[in-house]
């Protein structure tokens, strides 16, 4: 087992099943993330026999940085995993703090037509420690303070549900990195069943849904996942999440020229979301290597924005990040040759 995959609850269960005091779980977790230990023998408060047992049962294995590409407000990191696969992580420097965009899978099976990340089919899920490693590397090795985490790198977080939930539990834990739960955003292409499962939890992160189209015809063309979970199901699941969590859901909507950016689309979108506690985040489309889509013009985005606003939808336009180093949404591919 990897120690960076363990939530506090998992460690408590571990100590319980070894007939040990579960308070030791909290000591180990704290020493790991606050004390930055890399060996159990560095934990003073534990007996020699427990240190030995922990050392036998857990490894500290993590991910390895291969390359970095930097621009004014973004830095992209390519990491190598233990089996030779690679993933990308993006650091975004906002004026309110640093955000990190974490990958959750090697490749992605969602096959959204506009997205570069899906061109590489899913090879495997990331283990929890491989997601924790992406954040921890920036904090510990590079000394960067991180206030926000978005699960918007390569992969579909809800197609790797259990590991993703452990990851968010670990990074938000007060004894450790203590990143504010509301500053951690899980983004999903719309796996409605998992949104409902997530709604049954007792604590919540922020949830973003990649919507990108206001009706089934268009959405199924852009995002094959819509055939499994059509818009009615997805919106119903989003509503359940919003009500149970008492939080607004964010709907991401990329603006692609002449595809989903008409006045009719805006009106249909307003109609669709009118009763949901939500924000719409309009994202200018980022050009990718393998598609011929173009971004909507600024004027078109402004007009789309106005229509939503007039229909009482909370709407923002997302600032673009990282386009110059192919680190923007949908441009991540973890292709070593293109770095
Ligand atoms: N699979 C999850 C997590 C990825 S988040 C999801 O789909 O939500 C990455 C976001 O960038 C998604 O909203 C995705 O639809 C969007 N995206 C993909 N390609 C893009 C592009 N070329 N330009 C802008 N956004 C893009």
Tab-separated table of N, CA and C in Angstrom, residues 4-156:
chain	number	residue	atom	x	y	z
A	4	UNK	N	0.570	7.661	0.748
A	4	UNK	CA	-0.102	8.865	0.238
A	4	UNK	C	-1.478	8.561	-0.364
A	5	UNK	N	-1.873	7.299	-0.337
A	5	UNK	CA	-3.239	6.959	-0.775
A	5	UNK	C	-4.183	6.844	0.413
A	6	UNK	N	-3.668	7.005	1.629
A	6	UNK	CA	-4.467	6.744	2.827
A	6	UNK	C	-5.152	8.001	3.361
A	7	UNK	N	-6.472	7.917	3.513
A	7	UNK	CA	-7.194	8.979	4.220
A	7	UNK	C	-7.031	8.718	5.724
A	8	UNK	N	-7.399	9.699	6.531
A	8	UNK	CA	-7.319	9.497	7.982
A	8	UNK	C	-8.185	8.306	8.396
A	9	UNK	N	-9.375	8.216	7.815
A	9	UNK	CA	-10.273	7.101	8.153
A	9	UNK	C	-9.638	5.756	7.805
A	10	UNK	N	-8.986	5.686	6.669
A	10	UNK	CA	-8.328	4.414	6.281
A	10	UNK	C	-7.228	4.059	7.279
A	11	UNK	N	-6.472	5.083	7.681
A	11	UNK	CA	-5.393	4.812	8.646
A	11	UNK	C	-5.971	4.396	9.997
A	12	UNK	N	-7.091	5.007	10.382
A	12	UNK	CA	-7.741	4.613	11.646
A	12	UNK	C	-8.158	3.141	11.577
A	13	UNK	N	-8.714	2.752	10.428
A	13	UNK	CA	-9.117	1.347	10.256
A	13	UNK	C	-7.897	0.426	10.331
A	14	UNK	N	-6.822	0.875	9.754
A	14	UNK	CA	-5.578	0.090	9.780
A	14	UNK	C	-5.120	-0.146	11.223
A	15	UNK	N	-5.107	0.932	12.018
A	15	UNK	CA	-4.656	0.776	13.410
A	15	UNK	C	-5.650	-0.055	14.215
A	16	UNK	N	-6.943	0.145	13.938
A	16	UNK	CA	-7.975	-0.634	14.638
A	16	UNK	C	-7.780	-2.121	14.367
A	17	UNK	N	-7.550	-2.456	13.118
A	17	UNK	CA	-7.424	-3.885	12.790
A	17	UNK	C	-6.101	-4.457	13.311
A	18	UNK	N	-5.181	-3.577	13.718
A	18	UNK	CA	-3.932	-4.079	14.321
A	18	UNK	C	-4.013	-3.974	15.846
A	19	UNK	N	-5.237	-3.751	16.362
A	19	UNK	CA	-5.426	-3.609	17.817
A	19	UNK	C	-4.616	-2.481	18.414
A	20	UNK	N	-4.491	-1.418	17.677
A	20	UNK	CA	-3.729	-0.268	18.158
A	20	UNK	C	-4.679	0.900	18.377
A	21	UNK	N	-4.239	1.871	19.153
A	21	UNK	CA	-5.017	3.079	19.391
A	21	UNK	C	-5.151	3.883	18.085
A	22	UNK	N	-6.400	4.212	17.731
A	22	UNK	CA	-6.615	4.885	16.445
A	22	UNK	C	-6.081	6.323	16.435
A	23	UNK	N	-5.782	6.869	17.609
A	23	UNK	CA	-5.209	8.221	17.666
A	23	UNK	C	-3.877	8.263	16.901
A	24	UNK	N	-3.250	7.085	16.801
A	24	UNK	CA	-1.960	7.034	16.091
A	24	UNK	C	-2.124	7.361	14.606
A	25	UNK	N	-3.331	7.093	14.089
A	25	UNK	CA	-3.590	7.407	12.679
A	25	UNK	C	-3.409	8.906	12.452
A	26	UNK	N	-3.901	9.684	13.380
A	26	UNK	CA	-3.839	11.143	13.235
A	26	UNK	C	-2.388	11.627	13.362
A	27	UNK	N	-1.633	10.958	14.225
A	27	UNK	CA	-0.209	11.319	14.372
A	27	UNK	C	0.524	11.063	13.053
A	28	UNK	N	0.298	9.890	12.495
A	28	UNK	CA	0.998	9.537	11.251
A	28	UNK	C	0.615	10.509	10.141
A	29	UNK	N	-0.693	10.779	9.993
A	29	UNK	CA	-1.155	11.650	8.914
A	29	UNK	C	-0.537	13.049	9.053
A	30	UNK	N	-0.549	13.550	10.275
A	30	UNK	CA	-0.023	14.899	10.514
A	30	UNK	C	1.479	14.961	10.221
A	31	UNK	N	2.205	13.947	10.682
A	31	UNK	CA	3.652	13.930	10.445
A	31	UNK	C	3.965	13.853	8.945
A	32	UNK	N	3.100	13.146	8.228
A	32	UNK	CA	3.300	12.981	6.781
A	32	UNK	C	3.159	14.322	6.054
A	33	UNK	N	2.076	15.036	6.341
A	33	UNK	CA	1.780	16.244	5.561
A	33	UNK	C	2.271	17.536	6.218
A	34	UNK	N	2.318	17.572	7.546
A	34	UNK	CA	2.819	18.794	8.190
A	34	UNK	C	4.295	18.636	8.555
A	35	UNK	N	4.660	17.441	9.024
A	35	UNK	CA	6.053	17.185	9.409
A	35	UNK	C	6.926	16.828	8.217
A	36	UNK	N	6.299	16.501	7.074
A	36	UNK	CA	7.011	16.183	5.826
A	36	UNK	C	8.002	15.028	5.978
A	37	UNK	N	7.680	14.065	6.830
A	37	UNK	CA	8.587	12.920	7.019
A	37	UNK	C	8.601	12.038	5.767
A	38	UNK	N	9.719	11.375	5.544
A	38	UNK	CA	9.794	10.419	4.435
A	38	UNK	C	10.153	9.023	4.918
A	39	UNK	N	10.102	8.862	6.236
A	39	UNK	CA	10.324	7.534	6.820
A	39	UNK	C	9.555	7.494	8.139
A	40	UNK	N	8.934	6.346	8.423
A	40	UNK	CA	8.191	6.240	9.683
A	40	UNK	C	9.125	6.315	10.881
A	41	UNK	N	10.412	6.025	10.645
A	41	UNK	CA	11.373	6.070	11.761
A	41	UNK	C	11.629	7.500	12.237
A	42	UNK	N	11.152	8.487	11.447
A	42	UNK	CA	11.307	9.887	11.861
A	42	UNK	C	10.175	10.363	12.771
A	43	UNK	N	9.184	9.507	13.005
A	43	UNK	CA	8.072	9.920	13.872
A	43	UNK	C	8.426	9.570	15.318
A	44	UNK	N	8.625	10.589	16.123
A	44	UNK	CA	9.131	10.352	17.487
A	44	UNK	C	8.094	9.683	18.384
A	45	UNK	N	6.806	10.007	18.163
A	45	UNK	CA	5.791	9.583	19.123
A	45	UNK	C	5.344	8.129	18.987
A	46	UNK	N	5.958	7.372	18.102
A	46	UNK	CA	5.520	5.985	17.911
A	46	UNK	C	6.569	5.006	18.429
A	47	UNK	N	6.089	3.840	18.854
A	47	UNK	CA	7.029	2.817	19.339
A	47	UNK	C	7.790	2.211	18.155
A	48	UNK	N	8.928	1.609	18.477
A	48	UNK	CA	9.757	1.009	17.427
A	48	UNK	C	8.980	-0.066	16.667
A	49	UNK	N	8.174	-0.844	17.409
A	49	UNK	CA	7.483	-1.957	16.748
A	49	UNK	C	6.442	-1.424	15.749
A	50	UNK	N	5.774	-0.332	16.106
A	50	UNK	CA	4.794	0.230	15.157
A	50	UNK	C	5.510	0.825	13.941
A	51	UNK	N	6.616	1.484	14.181
A	51	UNK	CA	7.369	2.048	13.047
A	51	UNK	C	7.758	0.947	12.072
A	52	UNK	N	8.164	-0.157	12.660
A	52	UNK	CA	8.576	-1.289	11.821
A	52	UNK	C	7.392	-1.850	11.030
A	53	UNK	N	6.267	-1.979	11.733
A	53	UNK	CA	5.069	-2.518	11.061
A	53	UNK	C	4.634	-1.596	9.922
A	54	UNK	N	4.596	-0.289	10.212
A	54	UNK	CA	4.217	0.680	9.171
A	54	UNK	C	5.175	0.590	7.982
A	55	UNK	N	6.463	0.485	8.297
A	55	UNK	CA	7.465	0.432	7.221
A	55	UNK	C	7.302	-0.807	6.362
A	56	UNK	N	6.853	-1.894	6.984
A	56	UNK	CA	6.621	-3.115	6.206
A	56	UNK	C	5.377	-3.000	5.334
A	57	UNK	N	4.382	-2.277	5.838
A	57	UNK	CA	3.077	-2.268	5.164
A	57	UNK	C	2.912	-1.156	4.125
A	58	UNK	N	3.652	-0.061	4.270
A	58	UNK	CA	3.428	1.089	3.384
A	58	UNK	C	4.706	1.538	2.688
A	59	UNK	N	4.529	2.016	1.434
A	59	UNK	CA	5.655	2.643	0.732
A	59	UNK	C	5.416	4.149	0.630
A	60	UNK	N	6.468	4.890	0.343
A	60	UNK	CA	6.390	6.345	0.154
A	60	UNK	C	6.544	6.695	-1.324
A	61	UNK	N	6.414	5.683	-2.168
A	61	UNK	CA	6.633	5.890	-3.602
A	61	UNK	C	5.792	7.066	-4.129
A	62	UNK	N	6.385	7.866	-4.999
A	62	UNK	CA	5.610	8.975	-5.570
A	62	UNK	C	5.948	9.151	-7.043
A	63	UNK	N	5.548	10.298	-7.617
A	63	UNK	CA	5.735	10.494	-9.052
A	63	UNK	C	6.987	11.348	-9.285
A	64	UNK	N	7.461	11.299	-10.529
A	64	UNK	CA	8.753	11.938	-10.805
A	64	UNK	C	8.574	13.027	-11.863
A	65	UNK	N	9.119	14.204	-11.621
A	65	UNK	CA	8.974	15.295	-12.596
A	65	UNK	C	9.897	15.068	-13.787
A	66	UNK	N	9.326	15.154	-15.004
A	66	UNK	CA	10.155	15.009	-16.202
A	66	UNK	C	10.514	16.361	-16.800
A	67	UNK	N	9.482	17.173	-17.097
A	67	UNK	CA	9.758	18.487	-17.692
A	67	UNK	C	8.752	19.516	-17.208
A	68	UNK	N	9.119	20.764	-17.415
A	68	UNK	CA	8.290	21.898	-17.021
A	68	UNK	C	8.231	22.864	-18.190
A	69	UNK	N	7.058	23.410	-18.528
A	69	UNK	CA	7.030	24.519	-19.492
A	69	UNK	C	6.281	25.682	-18.872
A	70	UNK	N	6.906	26.839	-18.922
A	70	UNK	CA	6.401	27.977	-18.162
A	70	UNK	C	5.982	29.123	-19.074
A	71	UNK	N	4.883	29.789	-18.699
A	71	UNK	CA	4.517	31.035	-19.372
A	71	UNK	C	4.196	32.039	-18.278
A	72	UNK	N	3.657	33.203	-18.651
A	72	UNK	CA	3.484	34.279	-17.671
A	72	UNK	C	2.675	33.831	-16.447
A	73	UNK	N	1.510	33.243	-16.695
A	73	UNK	CA	0.648	32.948	-15.553
A	73	UNK	C	0.387	31.457	-15.357
A	74	UNK	N	1.106	30.619	-16.099
A	74	UNK	CA	0.868	29.176	-16.048
A	74	UNK	C	2.184	28.420	-16.063
A	75	UNK	N	2.168	27.272	-15.461
A	75	UNK	CA	3.328	26.407	-15.567
A	75	UNK	C	2.813	24.988	-15.703
A	76	UNK	N	3.308	24.290	-16.713
A	76	UNK	CA	2.818	22.938	-16.960
A	76	UNK	C	3.905	21.935	-16.585
A	77	UNK	N	3.526	20.913	-15.853
A	77	UNK	CA	4.474	19.905	-15.386
A	77	UNK	C	4.129	18.555	-15.999
A	78	UNK	N	5.122	17.880	-16.504
A	78	UNK	CA	4.921	16.523	-17.002
A	78	UNK	C	5.539	15.552	-15.997
A	79	UNK	N	4.726	14.671	-15.473
A	79	UNK	CA	5.197	13.714	-14.471
A	79	UNK	C	5.245	12.307	-15.042
A	80	UNK	N	6.223	11.560	-14.583
A	80	UNK	CA	6.346	10.151	-14.969
A	80	UNK	C	5.847	9.297	-13.815
A	81	UNK	N	5.000	8.317	-14.156
A	81	UNK	CA	4.468	7.406	-13.145
A	81	UNK	C	5.345	6.159	-13.072
A	82	UNK	N	5.123	5.323	-12.064
A	82	UNK	CA	6.032	4.188	-11.835
A	82	UNK	C	6.081	3.210	-13.002
A	83	UNK	N	4.971	3.160	-13.804
A	83	UNK	CA	4.969	2.214	-14.929
A	83	UNK	C	5.349	2.880	-16.247
A	84	UNK	N	5.900	4.092	-16.161
A	84	UNK	CA	6.406	4.756	-17.368
A	84	UNK	C	5.394	5.657	-18.050
A	85	UNK	N	4.112	5.569	-17.682
A	85	UNK	CA	3.130	6.483	-18.266
A	85	UNK	C	3.365	7.888	-17.732
A	86	UNK	N	2.808	8.870	-18.467
A	86	UNK	CA	3.008	10.254	-18.027
A	86	UNK	C	1.660	10.958	-17.861
A	87	UNK	N	1.627	11.941	-16.983
A	87	UNK	CA	0.448	12.809	-16.846
A	87	UNK	C	0.898	14.254	-16.710
A	88	UNK	N	-0.037	15.161	-17.014
A	88	UNK	CA	0.272	16.576	-16.908
A	88	UNK	C	-0.506	17.230	-15.778
A	89	UNK	N	0.125	18.230	-15.202
A	89	UNK	CA	-0.461	19.019	-14.120
A	89	UNK	C	-0.202	20.477	-14.476
A	90	UNK	N	-1.155	21.350	-14.194
A	90	UNK	CA	-0.958	22.760	-14.551
A	90	UNK	C	-1.103	23.633	-13.313
A	91	UNK	N	-0.129	24.506	-13.129
A	91	UNK	CA	-0.202	25.498	-12.057
A	91	UNK	C	-0.718	26.795	-12.654
A	92	UNK	N	-1.755	27.365	-12.041
A	92	UNK	CA	-2.317	28.634	-12.543
A	92	UNK	C	-2.135	29.697	-11.480
A	93	UNK	N	-1.486	30.792	-11.875
A	93	UNK	CA	-1.236	31.856	-10.887
A	93	UNK	C	-2.336	32.896	-10.991
A	94	UNK	N	-3.304	32.839	-10.090
A	94	UNK	CA	-4.392	33.822	-10.056
A	94	UNK	C	-3.972	34.957	-9.138
A	95	UNK	N	-4.684	36.086	-9.229
A	95	UNK	CA	-4.326	37.139	-8.273
A	95	UNK	C	-4.794	36.800	-6.862
A	96	UNK	N	-5.755	35.870	-6.739
A	96	UNK	CA	-6.216	35.487	-5.404
A	96	UNK	C	-5.473	34.271	-4.847
A	97	UNK	N	-4.480	33.770	-5.554
A	97	UNK	CA	-3.725	32.613	-5.059
A	97	UNK	C	-3.407	31.667	-6.198
A	98	UNK	N	-2.729	30.577	-5.855
A	98	UNK	CA	-2.344	29.614	-6.888
A	98	UNK	C	-3.330	28.456	-6.955
A	99	UNK	N	-3.672	28.092	-8.177
A	99	UNK	CA	-4.540	26.931	-8.366
A	99	UNK	C	-3.758	25.850	-9.083
A	100	UNK	N	-4.102	24.604	-8.814
A	100	UNK	CA	-3.454	23.528	-9.547
A	100	UNK	C	-4.519	22.660	-10.194
A	101	UNK	N	-4.272	22.346	-11.465
A	101	UNK	CA	-5.201	21.545	-12.254
A	101	UNK	C	-4.624	20.133	-12.335
A	102	UNK	N	-5.342	19.191	-11.748
A	102	UNK	CA	-4.821	17.842	-11.533
A	102	UNK	C	-5.426	16.867	-12.551
A	103	UNK	N	-4.614	15.948	-13.058
A	103	UNK	CA	-5.107	14.872	-13.923
A	103	UNK	C	-5.559	13.700	-13.061
A	104	UNK	N	-6.590	12.970	-13.538
A	104	UNK	CA	-7.148	11.880	-12.728
A	104	UNK	C	-7.016	10.501	-13.385
A	105	UNK	N	-6.678	10.491	-14.683
A	105	UNK	CA	-6.501	9.213	-15.384
A	105	UNK	C	-5.355	9.354	-16.386
A	106	UNK	N	-4.801	8.208	-16.795
A	106	UNK	CA	-3.879	8.221	-17.929
A	106	UNK	C	-4.757	8.054	-19.164
A	107	UNK	N	-4.876	9.116	-19.961
A	107	UNK	CA	-5.815	9.102	-21.086
A	107	UNK	C	-7.229	9.314	-20.587
A	108	UNK	N	-8.200	9.225	-21.493
A	108	UNK	CA	-9.594	9.470	-21.113
A	108	UNK	C	-10.492	8.774	-22.124
A	109	UNK	N	-11.570	8.162	-21.647
A	109	UNK	CA	-12.460	7.423	-22.550
A	109	UNK	C	-13.686	8.213	-22.982
A	110	UNK	N	-13.800	9.460	-22.574
A	110	UNK	CA	-15.048	10.175	-22.824
A	110	UNK	C	-15.205	10.566	-24.291
A	111	UNK	N	-14.070	10.729	-24.983
A	111	UNK	CA	-14.101	10.905	-26.428
A	111	UNK	C	-14.827	12.164	-26.905
A	112	UNK	N	-14.817	13.220	-26.111
A	112	UNK	CA	-15.434	14.486	-26.522
A	112	UNK	C	-14.717	14.966	-27.788
A	113	UNK	N	-15.482	15.349	-28.807
A	113	UNK	CA	-14.859	15.584	-30.121
A	113	UNK	C	-13.913	16.781	-30.139
A	114	UNK	N	-14.113	17.704	-29.202
A	114	UNK	CA	-13.343	18.959	-29.226
A	114	UNK	C	-12.096	18.902	-28.360
A	115	UNK	N	-11.857	17.778	-27.674
A	115	UNK	CA	-10.850	17.756	-26.604
A	115	UNK	C	-9.634	16.927	-26.978
A	116	UNK	N	-8.471	17.491	-26.758
A	116	UNK	CA	-7.213	16.817	-27.074
A	116	UNK	C	-6.938	15.646	-26.124
A	117	UNK	N	-7.327	15.829	-24.861
A	117	UNK	CA	-7.001	14.807	-23.848
A	117	UNK	C	-7.618	13.459	-24.184
A	118	UNK	N	-8.787	13.484	-24.846
A	118	UNK	CA	-9.479	12.229	-25.126
A	118	UNK	C	-8.924	11.495	-26.333
A	119	UNK	N	-7.989	12.121	-27.034
A	119	UNK	CA	-7.421	11.459	-28.217
A	119	UNK	C	-6.566	10.271	-27.802
A	120	UNK	N	-6.090	10.334	-26.555
A	120	UNK	CA	-5.339	9.208	-26.015
A	120	UNK	C	-6.324	8.417	-25.158
A	121	UNK	N	-6.692	7.231	-25.584
A	121	UNK	CA	-7.688	6.437	-24.842
A	121	UNK	C	-7.210	6.154	-23.428
A	122	UNK	N	-8.161	5.931	-22.564
A	122	UNK	CA	-7.784	5.670	-21.167
A	122	UNK	C	-6.914	4.423	-21.074
A	123	UNK	N	-5.807	4.573	-20.411
A	123	UNK	CA	-4.930	3.428	-20.179
A	123	UNK	C	-5.185	2.873	-18.783
A	124	UNK	N	-5.279	3.786	-17.818
A	124	UNK	CA	-5.653	3.334	-16.470
A	124	UNK	C	-6.052	4.522	-15.606
A	125	UNK	N	-6.691	4.208	-14.484
A	125	UNK	CA	-6.980	5.234	-13.485
A	125	UNK	C	-5.702	5.626	-12.767
A	126	UNK	N	-5.650	6.862	-12.296
A	126	UNK	CA	-4.550	7.208	-11.403
A	126	UNK	C	-4.891	6.705	-10.006
A	127	UNK	N	-3.877	6.210	-9.327
A	127	UNK	CA	-4.016	5.863	-7.912
A	127	UNK	C	-4.130	7.174	-7.126
A	128	UNK	N	-4.712	7.073	-5.948
A	128	UNK	CA	-4.849	8.272	-5.110
A	128	UNK	C	-3.488	8.948	-4.903
A	129	UNK	N	-2.453	8.164	-4.617
A	129	UNK	CA	-1.148	8.785	-4.314
A	129	UNK	C	-0.573	9.514	-5.525
A	130	UNK	N	-1.003	9.106	-6.730
A	130	UNK	CA	-0.498	9.777	-7.931
A	130	UNK	C	-1.177	11.132	-8.126
A	131	UNK	N	-2.390	11.280	-7.586
A	131	UNK	CA	-3.045	12.598	-7.603
A	131	UNK	C	-2.499	13.458	-6.461
A	132	UNK	N	-2.376	12.868	-5.278
A	132	UNK	CA	-1.795	13.605	-4.144
A	132	UNK	C	-0.393	14.073	-4.540
A	133	UNK	N	0.341	13.217	-5.237
A	133	UNK	CA	1.716	13.535	-5.638
A	133	UNK	C	1.799	14.785	-6.498
A	134	UNK	N	0.796	14.987	-7.364
A	134	UNK	CA	0.812	16.170	-8.242
A	134	UNK	C	0.742	17.464	-7.417
A	135	UNK	N	-0.058	17.438	-6.367
A	135	UNK	CA	-0.204	18.632	-5.523
A	135	UNK	C	1.000	18.776	-4.591
A	136	UNK	N	1.380	17.643	-4.014
A	136	UNK	CA	2.455	17.655	-3.022
A	136	UNK	C	3.791	18.063	-3.635
A	137	UNK	N	3.990	17.674	-4.904
A	137	UNK	CA	5.255	18.040	-5.546
A	137	UNK	C	5.402	19.567	-5.592
A	138	UNK	N	4.313	20.232	-5.980
A	138	UNK	CA	4.376	21.694	-6.092
A	138	UNK	C	4.599	22.323	-4.722
A	139	UNK	N	3.929	21.781	-3.708
A	139	UNK	CA	4.025	22.376	-2.371
A	139	UNK	C	5.392	22.077	-1.749
A	140	UNK	N	5.781	20.802	-1.757
A	140	UNK	CA	6.991	20.405	-1.021
A	140	UNK	C	8.281	20.623	-1.801
A	141	UNK	N	8.279	20.239	-3.071
A	141	UNK	CA	9.531	20.318	-3.831
A	141	UNK	C	9.763	21.720	-4.378
A	142	UNK	N	8.678	22.409	-4.745
A	142	UNK	CA	8.857	23.727	-5.356
A	142	UNK	C	8.508	24.867	-4.405
A	143	UNK	N	7.986	24.537	-3.240
A	143	UNK	CA	7.686	25.570	-2.231
A	143	UNK	C	6.561	26.505	-2.641
A	144	UNK	N	5.638	26.012	-3.470
A	144	UNK	CA	4.530	26.854	-3.936
A	144	UNK	C	3.326	26.660	-3.021
A	145	UNK	N	2.704	27.775	-2.633
A	145	UNK	CA	1.478	27.647	-1.835
A	145	UNK	C	0.295	27.450	-2.754
A	146	UNK	N	-0.531	26.494	-2.430
A	146	UNK	CA	-1.687	26.176	-3.275
A	146	UNK	C	-2.967	26.468	-2.494
A	147	UNK	N	-3.841	27.295	-3.065
A	147	UNK	CA	-5.106	27.559	-2.368
A	147	UNK	C	-6.288	26.880	-3.054
A	148	UNK	N	-6.164	26.581	-4.358
A	148	UNK	CA	-7.273	25.993	-5.102
A	148	UNK	C	-6.811	24.756	-5.867
A	149	UNK	N	-7.677	23.761	-5.935
A	149	UNK	CA	-7.374	22.570	-6.738
A	149	UNK	C	-8.568	22.295	-7.638
A	150	UNK	N	-8.329	22.127	-8.918
A	150	UNK	CA	-9.412	21.752	-9.826
A	150	UNK	C	-9.072	20.409	-10.475
A	151	UNK	N	-10.053	19.508	-10.518
A	151	UNK	CA	-9.824	18.208	-11.146
A	151	UNK	C	-10.264	18.331	-12.596
A	152	UNK	N	-9.462	19.079	-13.335
A	152	UNK	CA	-9.806	19.410	-14.718
A	152	UNK	C	-8.662	19.100	-15.667
A	153	UNK	N	-7.748	18.250	-15.235
A	153	UNK	CA	-6.672	17.832	-16.121
A	153	UNK	C	-7.164	16.666	-16.976
A	154	UNK	N	-6.247	15.787	-17.329
A	154	UNK	CA	-6.628	14.656	-18.176
A	154	UNK	C	-7.451	13.657	-17.363
A	155	UNK	N	-8.525	13.155	-17.985
A	155	UNK	CA	-9.313	12.105	-17.349
A	155	UNK	C	-10.679	12.556	-16.893
A	156	UNK	N	-11.522	11.582	-16.581
A	156	UNK	CA	-12.867	11.859	-16.073
A	156	UNK	C	-12.886	11.453	-14.590
